[in-house]
Short mmCIF file of N, CA, C and O in Angstrom, two decimals:
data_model
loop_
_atom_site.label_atom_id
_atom_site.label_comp_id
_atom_site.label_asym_id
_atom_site.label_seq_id
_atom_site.Cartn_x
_atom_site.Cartn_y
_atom_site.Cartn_z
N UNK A 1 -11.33 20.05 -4.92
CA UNK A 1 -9.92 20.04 -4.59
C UNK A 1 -9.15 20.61 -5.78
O UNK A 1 -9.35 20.06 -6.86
N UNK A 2 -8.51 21.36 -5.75
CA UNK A 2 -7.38 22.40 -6.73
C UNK A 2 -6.10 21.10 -7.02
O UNK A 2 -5.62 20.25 -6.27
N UNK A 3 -5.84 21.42 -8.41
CA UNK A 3 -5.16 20.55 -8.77
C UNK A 3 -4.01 20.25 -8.67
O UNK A 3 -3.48 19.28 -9.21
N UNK A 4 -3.40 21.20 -7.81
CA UNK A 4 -1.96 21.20 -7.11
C UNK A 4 -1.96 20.87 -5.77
O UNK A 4 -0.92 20.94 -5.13
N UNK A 5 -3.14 20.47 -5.21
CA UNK A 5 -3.16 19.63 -3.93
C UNK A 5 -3.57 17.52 -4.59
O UNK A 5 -3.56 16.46 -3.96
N UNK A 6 -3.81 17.79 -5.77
CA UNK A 6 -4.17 16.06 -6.09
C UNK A 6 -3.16 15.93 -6.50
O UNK A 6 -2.80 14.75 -6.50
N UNK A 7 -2.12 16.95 -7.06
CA UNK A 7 -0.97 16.57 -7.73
C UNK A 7 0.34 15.86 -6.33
O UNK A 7 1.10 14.92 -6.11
N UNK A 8 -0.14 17.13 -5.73
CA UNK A 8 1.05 16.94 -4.66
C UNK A 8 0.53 15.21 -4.05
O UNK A 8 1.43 14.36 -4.05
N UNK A 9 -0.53 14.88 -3.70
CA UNK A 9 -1.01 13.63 -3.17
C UNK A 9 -0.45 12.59 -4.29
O UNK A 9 0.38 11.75 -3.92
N UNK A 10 -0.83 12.61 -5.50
CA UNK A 10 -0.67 11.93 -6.44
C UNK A 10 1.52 11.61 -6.15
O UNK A 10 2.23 10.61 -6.22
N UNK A 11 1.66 12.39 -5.98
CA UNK A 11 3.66 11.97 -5.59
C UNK A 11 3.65 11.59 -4.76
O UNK A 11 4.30 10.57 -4.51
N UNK A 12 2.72 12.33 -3.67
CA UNK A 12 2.90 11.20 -2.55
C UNK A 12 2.53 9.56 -2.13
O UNK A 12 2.85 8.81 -1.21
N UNK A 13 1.83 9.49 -3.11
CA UNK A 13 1.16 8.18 -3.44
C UNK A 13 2.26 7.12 -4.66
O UNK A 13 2.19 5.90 -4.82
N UNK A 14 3.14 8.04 -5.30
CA UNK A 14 4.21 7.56 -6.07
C UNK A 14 5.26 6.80 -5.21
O UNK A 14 5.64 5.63 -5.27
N UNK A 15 5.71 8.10 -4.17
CA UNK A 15 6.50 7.49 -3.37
C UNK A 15 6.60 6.41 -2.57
O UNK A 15 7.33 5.49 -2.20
N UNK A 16 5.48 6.94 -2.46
CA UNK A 16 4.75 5.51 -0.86
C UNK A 16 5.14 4.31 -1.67
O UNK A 16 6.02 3.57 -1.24
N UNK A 17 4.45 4.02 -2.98
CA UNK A 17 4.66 2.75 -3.38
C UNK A 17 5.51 2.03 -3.80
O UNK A 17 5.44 0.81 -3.68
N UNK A 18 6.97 2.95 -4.67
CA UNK A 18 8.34 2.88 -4.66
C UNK A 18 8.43 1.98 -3.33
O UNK A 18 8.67 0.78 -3.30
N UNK A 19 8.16 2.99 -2.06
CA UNK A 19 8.58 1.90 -0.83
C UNK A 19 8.05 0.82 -0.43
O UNK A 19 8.46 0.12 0.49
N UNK A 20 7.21 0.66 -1.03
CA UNK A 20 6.43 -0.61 -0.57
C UNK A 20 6.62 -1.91 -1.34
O UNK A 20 6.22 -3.02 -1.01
N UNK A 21 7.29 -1.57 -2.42
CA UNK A 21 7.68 -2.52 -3.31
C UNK A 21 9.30 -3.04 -2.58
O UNK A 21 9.60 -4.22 -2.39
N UNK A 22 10.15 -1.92 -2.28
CA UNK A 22 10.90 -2.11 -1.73
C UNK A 22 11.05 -3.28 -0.57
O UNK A 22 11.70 -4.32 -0.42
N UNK A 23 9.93 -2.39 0.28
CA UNK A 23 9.59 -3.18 1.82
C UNK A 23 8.94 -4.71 1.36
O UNK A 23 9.44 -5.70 1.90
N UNK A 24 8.03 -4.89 0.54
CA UNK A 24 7.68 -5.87 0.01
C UNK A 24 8.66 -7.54 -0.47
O UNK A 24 8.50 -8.74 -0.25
N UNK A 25 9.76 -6.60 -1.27
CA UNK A 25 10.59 -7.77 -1.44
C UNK A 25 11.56 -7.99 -0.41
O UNK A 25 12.19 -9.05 -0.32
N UNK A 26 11.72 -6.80 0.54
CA UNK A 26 12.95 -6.84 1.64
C UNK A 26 11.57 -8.29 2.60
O UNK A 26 12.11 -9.15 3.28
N UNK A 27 10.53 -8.30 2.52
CA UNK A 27 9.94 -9.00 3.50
C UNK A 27 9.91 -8.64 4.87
O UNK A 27 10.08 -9.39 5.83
N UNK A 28 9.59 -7.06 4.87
CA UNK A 28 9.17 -6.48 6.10
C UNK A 28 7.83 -6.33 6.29
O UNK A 28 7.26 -5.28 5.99
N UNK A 29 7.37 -7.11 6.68
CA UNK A 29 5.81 -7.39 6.52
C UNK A 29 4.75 -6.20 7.81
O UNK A 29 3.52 -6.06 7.89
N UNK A 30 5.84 -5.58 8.61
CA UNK A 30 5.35 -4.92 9.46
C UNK A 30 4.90 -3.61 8.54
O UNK A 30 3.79 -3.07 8.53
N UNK A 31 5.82 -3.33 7.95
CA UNK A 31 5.98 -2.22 7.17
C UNK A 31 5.31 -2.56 5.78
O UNK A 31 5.07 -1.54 5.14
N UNK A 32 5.01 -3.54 5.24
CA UNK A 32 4.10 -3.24 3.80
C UNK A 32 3.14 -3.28 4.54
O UNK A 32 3.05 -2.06 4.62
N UNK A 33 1.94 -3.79 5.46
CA UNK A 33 0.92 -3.56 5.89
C UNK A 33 0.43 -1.90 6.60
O UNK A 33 -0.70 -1.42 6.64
N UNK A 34 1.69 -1.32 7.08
CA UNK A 34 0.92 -0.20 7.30
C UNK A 34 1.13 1.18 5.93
O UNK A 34 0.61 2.29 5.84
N UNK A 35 2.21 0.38 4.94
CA UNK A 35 2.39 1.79 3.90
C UNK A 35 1.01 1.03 3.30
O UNK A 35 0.34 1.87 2.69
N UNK A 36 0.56 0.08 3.30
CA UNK A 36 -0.41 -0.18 2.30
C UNK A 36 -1.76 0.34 2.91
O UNK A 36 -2.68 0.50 2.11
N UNK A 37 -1.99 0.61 4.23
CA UNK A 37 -2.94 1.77 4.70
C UNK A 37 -2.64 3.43 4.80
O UNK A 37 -3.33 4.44 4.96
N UNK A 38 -1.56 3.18 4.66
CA UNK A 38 -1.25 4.83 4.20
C UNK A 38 -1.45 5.39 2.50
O UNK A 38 -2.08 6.40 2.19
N UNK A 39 -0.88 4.64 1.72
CA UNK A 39 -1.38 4.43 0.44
C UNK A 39 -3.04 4.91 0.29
O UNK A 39 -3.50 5.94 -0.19
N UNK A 40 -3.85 3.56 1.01
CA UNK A 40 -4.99 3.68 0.86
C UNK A 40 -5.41 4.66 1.22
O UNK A 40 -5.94 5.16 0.23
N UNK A 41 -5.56 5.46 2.25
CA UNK A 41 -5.94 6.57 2.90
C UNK A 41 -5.96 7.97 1.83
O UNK A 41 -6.90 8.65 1.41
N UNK A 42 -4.73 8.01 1.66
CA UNK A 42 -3.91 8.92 0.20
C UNK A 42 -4.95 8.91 -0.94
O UNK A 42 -5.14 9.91 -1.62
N UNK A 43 -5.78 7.47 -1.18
CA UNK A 43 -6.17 7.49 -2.50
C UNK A 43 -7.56 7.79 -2.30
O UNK A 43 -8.28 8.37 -3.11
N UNK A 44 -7.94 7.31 -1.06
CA UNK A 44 -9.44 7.95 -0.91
C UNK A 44 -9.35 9.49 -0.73
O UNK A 44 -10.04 10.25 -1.40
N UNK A 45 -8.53 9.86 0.13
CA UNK A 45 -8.41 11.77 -0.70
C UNK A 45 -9.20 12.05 -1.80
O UNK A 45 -10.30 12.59 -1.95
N UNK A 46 -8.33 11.53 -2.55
CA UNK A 46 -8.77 11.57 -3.51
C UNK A 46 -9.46 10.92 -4.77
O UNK A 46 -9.26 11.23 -5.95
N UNK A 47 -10.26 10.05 -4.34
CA UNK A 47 -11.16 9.62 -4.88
C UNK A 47 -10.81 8.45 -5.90
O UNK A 47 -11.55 8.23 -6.86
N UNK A 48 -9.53 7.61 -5.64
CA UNK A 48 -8.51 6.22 -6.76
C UNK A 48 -9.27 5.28 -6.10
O UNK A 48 -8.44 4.59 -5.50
N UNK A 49 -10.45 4.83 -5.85
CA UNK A 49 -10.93 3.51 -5.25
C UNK A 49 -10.24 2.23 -6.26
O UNK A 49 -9.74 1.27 -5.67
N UNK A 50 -10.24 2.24 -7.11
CA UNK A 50 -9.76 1.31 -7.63
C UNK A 50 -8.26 0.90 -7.78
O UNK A 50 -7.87 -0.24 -8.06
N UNK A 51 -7.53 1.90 -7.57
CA UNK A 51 -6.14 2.02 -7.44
C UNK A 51 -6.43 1.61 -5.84
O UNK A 51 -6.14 0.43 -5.62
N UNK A 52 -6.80 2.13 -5.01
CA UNK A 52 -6.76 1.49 -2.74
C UNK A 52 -7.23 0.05 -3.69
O UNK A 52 -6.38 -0.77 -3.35
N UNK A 53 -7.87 -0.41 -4.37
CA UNK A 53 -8.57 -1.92 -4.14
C UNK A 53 -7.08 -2.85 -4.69
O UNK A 53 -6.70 -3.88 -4.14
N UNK A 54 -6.49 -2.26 -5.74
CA UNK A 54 -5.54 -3.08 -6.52
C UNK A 54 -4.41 -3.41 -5.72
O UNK A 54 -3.91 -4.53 -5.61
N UNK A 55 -3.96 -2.19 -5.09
CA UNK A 55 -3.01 -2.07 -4.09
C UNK A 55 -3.42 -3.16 -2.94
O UNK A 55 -2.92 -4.28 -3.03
N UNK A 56 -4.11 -2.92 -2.12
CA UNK A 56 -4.72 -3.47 -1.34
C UNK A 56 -4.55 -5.42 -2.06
O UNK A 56 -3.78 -6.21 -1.51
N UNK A 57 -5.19 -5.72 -2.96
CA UNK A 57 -5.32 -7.02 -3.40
C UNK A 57 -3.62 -7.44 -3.94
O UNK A 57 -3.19 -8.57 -3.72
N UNK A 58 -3.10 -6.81 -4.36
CA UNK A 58 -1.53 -7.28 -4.86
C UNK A 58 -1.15 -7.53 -3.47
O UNK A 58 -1.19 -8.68 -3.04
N UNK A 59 -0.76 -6.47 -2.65
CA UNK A 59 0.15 -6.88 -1.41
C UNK A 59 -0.45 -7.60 -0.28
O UNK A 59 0.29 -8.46 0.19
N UNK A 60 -1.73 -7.47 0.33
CA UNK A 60 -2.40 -7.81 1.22
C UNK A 60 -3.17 -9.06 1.33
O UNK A 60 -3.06 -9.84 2.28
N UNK A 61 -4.14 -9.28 0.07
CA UNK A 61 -4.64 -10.57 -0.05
C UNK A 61 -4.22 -11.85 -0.60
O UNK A 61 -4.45 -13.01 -0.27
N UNK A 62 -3.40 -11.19 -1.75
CA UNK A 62 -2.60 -12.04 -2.16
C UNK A 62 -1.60 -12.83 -1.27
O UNK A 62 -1.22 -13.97 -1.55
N UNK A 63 -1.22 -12.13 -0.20
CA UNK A 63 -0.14 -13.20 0.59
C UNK A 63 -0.61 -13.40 2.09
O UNK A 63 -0.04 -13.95 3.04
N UNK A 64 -2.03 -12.69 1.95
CA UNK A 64 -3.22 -12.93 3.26
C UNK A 64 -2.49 -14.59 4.20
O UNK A 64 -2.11 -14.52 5.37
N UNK A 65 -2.44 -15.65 3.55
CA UNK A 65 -2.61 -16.80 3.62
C UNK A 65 -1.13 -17.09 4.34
O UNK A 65 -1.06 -18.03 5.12
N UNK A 66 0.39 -16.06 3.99
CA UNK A 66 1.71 -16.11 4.49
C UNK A 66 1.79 -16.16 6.08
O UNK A 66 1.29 -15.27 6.77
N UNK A 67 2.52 -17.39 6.67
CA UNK A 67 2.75 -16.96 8.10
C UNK A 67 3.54 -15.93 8.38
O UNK A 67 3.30 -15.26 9.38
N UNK A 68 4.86 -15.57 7.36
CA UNK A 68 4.86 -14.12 8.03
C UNK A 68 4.50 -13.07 8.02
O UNK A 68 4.90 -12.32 8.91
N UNK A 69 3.48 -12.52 6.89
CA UNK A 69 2.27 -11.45 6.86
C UNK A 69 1.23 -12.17 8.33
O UNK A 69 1.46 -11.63 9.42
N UNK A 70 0.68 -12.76 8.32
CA UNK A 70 -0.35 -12.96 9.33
C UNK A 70 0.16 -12.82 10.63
O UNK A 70 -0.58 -12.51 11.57
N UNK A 71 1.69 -13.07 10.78
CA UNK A 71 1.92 -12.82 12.22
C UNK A 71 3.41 -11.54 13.01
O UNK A 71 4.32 -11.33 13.81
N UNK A 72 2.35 -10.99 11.68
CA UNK A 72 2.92 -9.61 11.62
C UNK A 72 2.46 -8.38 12.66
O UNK A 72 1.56 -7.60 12.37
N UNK A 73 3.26 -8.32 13.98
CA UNK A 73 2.81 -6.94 14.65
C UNK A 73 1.58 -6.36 14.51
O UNK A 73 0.48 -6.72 14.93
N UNK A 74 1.91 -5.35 13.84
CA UNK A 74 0.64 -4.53 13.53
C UNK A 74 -0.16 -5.24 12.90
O UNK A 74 -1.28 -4.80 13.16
N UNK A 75 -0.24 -6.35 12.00
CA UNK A 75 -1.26 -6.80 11.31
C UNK A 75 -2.43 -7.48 11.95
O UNK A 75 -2.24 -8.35 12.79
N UNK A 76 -4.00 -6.99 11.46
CA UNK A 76 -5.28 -7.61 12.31
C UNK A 76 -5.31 -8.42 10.87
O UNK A 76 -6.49 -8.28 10.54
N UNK A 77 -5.11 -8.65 10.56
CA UNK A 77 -5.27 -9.52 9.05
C UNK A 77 -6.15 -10.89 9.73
O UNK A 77 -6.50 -11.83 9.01
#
């Protein structure tokens, strides 16, 4: 992959998370569960497994246990 396509991913992966922090404290739980699979998706592109795992564990598992993450729309949690 040419480094002006990881770059361009790499902002897009900036942005995403700007919003998810956003969506996160607004407590739109519909919406941090699916930027946090869009995120992930983004990082396996390109090869951040550990950045999809951290992400993934801050927003997702960590509040796994919340009734309003768990009974969140889209969420199979």
């Amino acid at each position: 992959m040419d480094k002006d396509t990881v770059e361009t991913i790499r902002n897009m992966i900036a942005q995403a998370y700007r919003d998810l922090v956003k969506e996160y404290r607004a407590k739109k739980w519909d919406s941090v569960v699916y930027t946090v699979g869009y995120i992930n998706g983004l990082c396996l592109i390109i090869d951040k497994d550990e950045l999809q795992m951290w992400i993934y564990a801050r927003f997702i598992i960590k509040n796994k246990w919340r009734k309003e993450i768990t009974n969140a729309k889209s969420s199979n949690i």
